[in-house]
Backbone as a ProteinNet text record, in pm:
[ID]
protein_1_A
[PRIMARY]
MVINYPSNLWLSDVGGSIPSDAGQRRRISGGPLLDLKALQEIIASGQLSVDNIWPATRRCRNSLEDYRWSFDTVLEIFSCLLPEDYKNSEWCGVDGNRTVPCDVYRVCFDDVRRKRNPNACEVYLKFSIDDAGALTLVLVQSHFS
[TERTIARY]
21594.2	21732.4	21732.9	21812.6	21825.7	21955.9	21950.5	22067	22116	22245	22306.6	22425.8	22409.9	22514.6	22581.7	22710.6	22776.8	22697.8	22658.3	22565.3	22629.3	22760.1	22819.9	22820.9	22804.8	22802.4	22661.2	22565.2	22428.6	22346.3	22282	22192.9	22051.6	22016	21883	21895.4	21796.7	21795.8	21737.3	21824	21778.2	21783.1	21809	21815.7	21681.3	21685.7	21563.7	21555.6	21436.9	21417.8	21403.3	21460.6	21444.2	21300.6	21233.3	21096.9	21093.5	20992.5	20984.1	20967.9	20919	20902	21010	21130.3	21238.4	21271.2	21253.8	21279.4	21180.1	21060.2	20956.5	20961.2	20987.9	20992.6	21133.3	21220.5	21361.7	21391.2	21318.3	21349.7	21333.2	21426	21419.5	21403.6	21295.2	21268.5	21343.2	21350.4	21406.3	21542	21594.3	21723.5	21839.3	21961.6	22080.5	22078.2	22125.2	22134.5	22266.2	22372	22506.8	22551.1	22629.9	22686.5	22805.3	22782.1	22885.2	23009.8	22992	23107.3	23191.1	23125.3	23197.7	23271	23206.8	23271.3	23393.4	23380.9	23494.5	23608.1	23575.4	23679	23753.3	23680.2	23742.3	23835.1	23791.6	23876.4	24001	23983	24096	24196.8	24148.8	24237.9	24312.8	24271.9	24335.7	24275	24171.5	24106.4	24030.8	23986.6	23924.2	24011.9	24070.3	24164.7	24119	24203.1	24169.9	24148.8	24208.6	24192.1	24052.9	23977.5	23845	23732.6	23762.7	23659.9	23625	23496	23447.5	23355.6	23398.8	23308	23206.4	23085.5	22989.7	22900.9	22921.1	22843	22932.9	22891.9	22966.1	22966.8	22854.4	22846.2	22948.1	22964.1	23061.7	23203.4	23235.4	23369.6	23397.4	23297	23313.4	23334.1	23258.4	23273.4	23412	23459.3	23592.9	23698	23682.3	23776.9	23763.6	23640.1	23617.3	23676	23658	23706.5	23850.9	23907.7	24044.3	24059.3	23956.3	23960	24018.6	24110.4	24162.4	24074.3	24095.6	24023.3	24065.2	24189.3	24232.7	24145.7	24112.5	24025.4	23888.6	23836.6	23706.9	23711.9	23818.5	23831.1	23845.7	23912.3	23921.9	23784.1	23703.7	23567.5	23488.3	23499.4	23429.9	23470.5	23597.5	23644	23586.9	23541.3	23483.6	23333.7	23268.8	23123.9	23082.7	22972.5	22909.3	22768.1	22710.7	22574.6	22473.9	22489.9	22394.2	22409.4	22512.1	22528.2	22439.2	22378.8	22291.5	22172.8	22144.8	22030.7	21916.5	21944.3	21841.5	21906.1	21822.2	21866.1	21775	21831.5	21751.7	21812.3	21728	21773.2	21836.6	21953.2	22026.4	22074.1	22062.6	22113.3	22263.2	22335	22480.2	22514.2	22641.4	22687.2	22649.3	22631.8	22594.6	22445.2	22368.5	22222.7	22175.7	22243.3	22209.2	22150.1	22078	22022.3	22071.2	22124.9	22179.3	22120.1	22108.6	22062.4	22178.5	22154.4	22260.9	22219.2	22318.6	22301.5	22352.1	22288.5	22326.7	22365.1	22483	22532.7	22574.3	22561.6	22610.9	22697.1	22811.9	22904.7	22973.9	22998.1	23076.6	23223.4	23292	23429.5	23519.8	23625.4	23724.9	23822.1	23811.8	23890.6	24040	24075.4	24216	24276.8	24206.7	24257.7	24225.3	24139.3	24101.3	24037.1	23938.1	23866.4	23729.6	23645.9	23514.6	23533	23442.3	23444.2	23304.5	23234.7	23097.5	23088.7	23200	23200.8	23243.2	23275.5	23319.3	23197.8	23224.5	23118.3	23065.8	22938	22876.6	22908	22950.9	22981.9	22871.9	22830.4	22722.3	22782.5	22765.4	22816.6	22701.8	22695.8	22596.2	22674.9	22655.6	22741.8	22671.3	22731.1	22682.5	22803.4	22777.1	22881.9	22854	22959.1	22947.7	22863.3	22781.8	22691.6	22756.6	22882	22949.3	23011.3	22997.4	23054.1	23191.1	23253.4	23383.9	23364.3	23463.6	23456.3	23493.7	23394.5	23413.9	23315.7	23365.6	23280.7	23229.2	23099.2	23037.1	22998.4	23078.6	23057.1	22968	22845.8	22748.9	22757.5	22768.4	22784.5	22874.9	22953.4	23034.6	23056.9	22996.9	23008.8	22971.6	23003.9	22959.6	22810.4	22738.6	22593.2	22561.1
11718.6	11753	11863.1	11848	11948.4	12023.9	12155.9	12241	12296.6	12287.3	12345.2	12428.3	12559.3	12648	12720.6	12757.6	12838.6	12967.7	12997.6	13108.2	13246	13257.6	13390.2	13469.4	13406.4	13478.2	13497.4	13431.4	13435.1	13544.7	13625.9	13730.9	13678.1	13577.5	13518	13371.9	13323.4	13183.1	13101.9	13033.4	12948.8	12802.4	12778.5	12641.1	12572.5	12442.4	12365	12295.8	12261.1	12185.1	12275.3	12230.8	12299.7	12277.6	12382.1	12363.2	12254.2	12169.1	12060.1	12111.8	12233.9	12292.2	12395.7	12375.8	12474.1	12497.6	12395.6	12413.8	12508.1	12512.8	12599.4	12738.8	12747.3	12875.8	12895.2	12943.1	12954.9	13074.8	13183	13306.8	13289.3	13351.4	13355.9	13502.7	13536.8	13677.4	13721.7	13852.5	13907	13972.4	13984.2	14051.1	13954.1	14006.3	13919.7	13816.6	13697.5	13590.1	13595.2	13635.2	13636.9	13778.7	13792.1	13920.7	13950.2	14032.7	14061.4	14120.9	14216.8	14281.8	14180.3	14094	13992.1	13895.6	13856.9	13768.2	13835.2	13962.7	14035.7	14050.6	14069.9	14079.1	13946.2	13836	13703.9	13681.6	13725.7	13714.3	13801	13925.8	14018.6	13967.5	13898.1	13846.9	13720.8	13662.4	13540.1	13412.8	13425.1	13306.1	13229.1	13300.7	13237.1	13269	13165.4	13184.5	13104.9	13102.1	13027.3	12878.9	12829.2	12688.7	12659.3	12764.5	12748.5	12778.3	12780.1	12806.7	12676.3	12649.8	12532.2	12576.8	12563.9	12593.3	12478.9	12504.3	12399.5	12353.3	12408.2	12364.2	12357	12275.8	12267	12403.5	12472.4	12604.2	12700.6	12697	12784.1	12748	12620.5	12578.4	12619.7	12603.6	12643.2	12793.6	12872.7	13018.8	13061.4	13004.5	13038.3	13007.9	12894.7	12857.1	12949.3	12976.4	13061.4	13201.2	13258.3	13394.7	13396.8	13277.3	13264.3	13331.8	13314.5	13369.1	13265.2	13309.2	13224.3	13245.1	13163.9	13185.8	13318.5	13361.1	13493.6	13602.8	13588.8	13686.6	13688.6	13571.5	13563	13637.5	13618.5	13688.7	13839	13881.1	14024.5	14081.8	14007.6	14053.2	14065.2	13965.3	13971.2	14094.3	14128	14243.4	14373.9	14373.2	14493.3	14507.5	14403.7	14408.8	14510.5	14577.7	14670.3	14620.1	14658.5	14613.1	14643.1	14755.2	14789.7	14702.6	14617.9	14524.6	14401.2	14387.1	14272.2	14272.9	14156.3	14143	14067.3	13945.6	13866.2	13745.5	13663.2	13536.8	13427.7	13309	13200.9	13065.1	12962.2	12824.7	12783.7	12718.9	12681.8	12537.6	12469.4	12333.3	12334	12246.2	12233.7	12086.6	12061.2	11923.7	11838.2	11710.2	11619.8	11617.7	11673	11675.7	11742.9	11852.1	11928.1	12062.3	12122.1	12255.7	12341.7	12459.8	12548.4	12688.4	12761.6	12900.3	12990.6	13075.5	13160.6	13306.5	13393.7	13535.7	13559.9	13653.7	13689.5	13837	13866.2	14003.6	14029.9	14156.2	14200.2	14323.6	14326.2	14438.6	14461	14585.8	14618.3	14610.9	14510.8	14480.5	14487.4	14566.8	14579.7	14462.9	14369.6	14247	14273	14381	14413.8	14485.5	14586.8	14666.8	14605.5	14503.6	14433.1	14524.5	14604.4	14691.6	14725	14786.1	14832.7	14938.1	14937.2	15038.5	15042.7	15155.7	15162	15137.3	15150.4	15127.2	14985.3	14904.5	14767.1	14675.7	14554.1	14455	14416.4	14388.9	14348.4	14201.2	14173.5	14037.5	13992.4	13869.3	13809.8	13701	13712.5	13611.6	13554.4	13424.3	13355.7	13264.4	13280	13207	13175.2	13082.7	13041.2	13003.3	12950	12900.3	12752.1	12672.7	12528.2	12488	12385.4	12340.2	12245.2	12207.9	12115	12186.3	12318.5	12393.8	12448.6	12402.3	12455.1	12588.9	12672.3	12801.5	12780.9	12747.6	12721.4	12805.8	12880.6	12960.5	12870.3	12852.5	12769.1	12860.8	12860.4	12948.2	12875.8	12925.8	12859.8	12913.1	13044.4	13103.3	13224.1	13244	13364.8	13387.4	13492	13517.4	13661.6	13703.5	13834.2	13826.9	13932.3	13935.2	13956.5
3129.9	3161.4	3266.8	3369	3473.9	3452.5	3469.7	3446.1	3578.7	3604	3722.9	3678.5	3674.1	3625.2	3740.6	3723.4	3825.5	3844	3965.3	3988.8	3985.3	4002.9	4015.4	3885.3	3771.1	3643.6	3588.7	3649.8	3597.6	3663.7	3582.4	3631.5	3649.7	3572.5	3577	3615.6	3688.2	3726.4	3611.7	3539.7	3430	3469.8	3598.5	3645.9	3633.6	3644.5	3632.7	3499	3461.6	3338.7	3217.9	3107.3	2980.3	2935	2886.4	2837	2729.7	2735.7	2638.5	2496.6	2482.8	2349.5	2320.8	2378	2361.2	2214.7	2132.1	1989.8	1924.8	1978.5	1923.5	1984.9	2113.6	2183.7	2236.4	2150.6	2185.4	2273.2	2259.4	2330.5	2481.1	2554.5	2700.3	2736.7	2800.6	2832.1	2957.2	2976.2	3099.4	3086.9	2967.3	2950.8	2955.6	2961.8	2959.5	3072	3040.9	3139.3	3214.9	3144.1	3201.2	3233.3	3338.3	3378	3286.7	3184.9	3085.1	3148.9	3238.6	3301.7	3380.4	3456.4	3534.1	3441.6	3331.9	3236	3173.6	3138.8	3081.7	3182.6	3309.9	3413.5	3428.1	3418.1	3426.5	3307.5	3189.9	3070.8	3086.9	3131.3	3147.5	3250	3353.3	3457.4	3413.9	3303.1	3255.8	3311.4	3396.6	3451.1	3343.7	3240.7	3125.8	3006.4	2948.3	2838.2	2716.8	2616	2494.7	2524.3	2631.8	2669.4	2723.4	2755.5	2814.4	2716	2587.5	2487.2	2417.2	2408.8	2338.8	2225.7	2100.3	1989	1980.5	2025.9	2058.2	1943.5	1824.1	1708.6	1585.3	1492	1365.3	1296	1299	1235.6	1295.6	1426.4	1492.5	1449.4	1450.6	1409	1264.8	1178.2	1038.2	1024.9	1101.9	1096.2	1141.6	1250.8	1299.4	1193.3	1128.7	1023.3	901.7	860.2	742.4	759.5	879.9	905.1	953.9	973	1024.5	1161.1	1242.8	1377.7	1472.3	1554.3	1661	1783.9	1886	2010.9	2073.2	2048.5	2095.4	2034.1	1906.3	1840.3	1906.9	1937.9	2005.2	2138.4	2215.7	2343.9	2323.2	2216.3	2184.9	2154	2079.8	2050.4	2179.7	2267.4	2396.2	2475.9	2472.8	2550.3	2495.6	2371.5	2309.5	2333.8	2381.8	2398.5	2504.1	2477.5	2571	2599.9	2714.2	2744.8	2633.6	2565.7	2459.7	2334.5	2329.4	2217.8	2233.5	2351.7	2378.8	2283.1	2223.7	2132.7	2199.3	2249	2315.4	2382.7	2443.7	2503.7	2449.7	2432.2	2375.7	2408.8	2400.2	2413.7	2282.2	2288.7	2167.5	2174.9	2064.2	2054.4	2031	2100.9	2084.7	2062.3	2033.3	2014	2134.6	2110.1	2217.8	2241.8	2147.7	2157.8	2287	2322.8	2443.3	2404	2496.6	2478.7	2593.7	2562	2665.1	2649.9	2760.8	2753.2	2712	2613.3	2558.6	2554.7	2565	2535.2	2394.3	2326.1	2190.1	2188.8	2136.2	2124.9	1980.9	1940.7	1810.2	1831.6	1764.6	1778.2	1644.2	1611.8	1491.7	1531.7	1479.4	1518.9	1397.6	1409.9	1303.7	1316.8	1225.8	1230.7	1211.7	1143.7	1119.2	1239.4	1289.7	1402.3	1538.2	1537.4	1659.7	1763.3	1717.4	1810.3	1752.9	1837.1	1793.1	1685.8	1589.8	1485.2	1424.6	1434.6	1382.8	1232.4	1161.6	1017.1	979.4	1078.2	1052.4	1035.3	995.3	981.6	1119.7	1125.3	1250.6	1277.4	1399.1	1442.2	1537.8	1523.4	1600.6	1688.4	1820	1913.5	1995	2002.3	2084.1	2176.7	2308	2401.2	2531.4	2605.6	2735.9	2821	2939.3	3028.6	3051.4	3056.7	3069.4	3189.3	3170.3	3276.1	3375.6	3352.8	3443.5	3563.3	3566.8	3676.8	3646.1	3538.7	3499.1	3428.8	3436	3369.5	3223	3143.4	3001.2	2922.7	2829.3	2742.8	2631.9	2627	2525.1	2410.1	2306.8	2192.5	2092.4	2076.3	1989.9	1847.8	1833.8	1701.3	1710.5	1607.7	1595.6	1447.3	1396.7	1253.3	1223.2	1102.3	1057.4	1032	1067.3	1045.9	900.2
[MASK]
+++++++++++++++++++++++++++++++++++++++++++++++++++++++++++++++++++++++++++++++++++++++++++++++++++++++++++++++++++++++++++++++++++++++++++++++++

């Protein structure tokens, strides 16, 4: 499978072929793949809205339903992310038997007040950008840690 991603949001070149052993070696070294600040600016400007979010796994859809999170909540969590919330990057399986490169972030998010809070539960977000060239947030996982 060949990957062609919009280059303006990517910090690392993940183009090319997915490693044949991606299931065994999921980690992608080198730091964040996506420019978090640029992604947050796109969200703040309204260019990326709830209409551009794709919950790409059954687990993600179930988590959103379990926590009663709307896509607006997901965008609020994204707006709270800081670079130091970055955990790692990895290859992830999504619906359609595809594998995509994702960044993983963890943040303590107060679900009631809708903001960062060091005493709140930790939220885990795993995401990518659509490979078709459209500005689509591919949400792989979103749940409390």
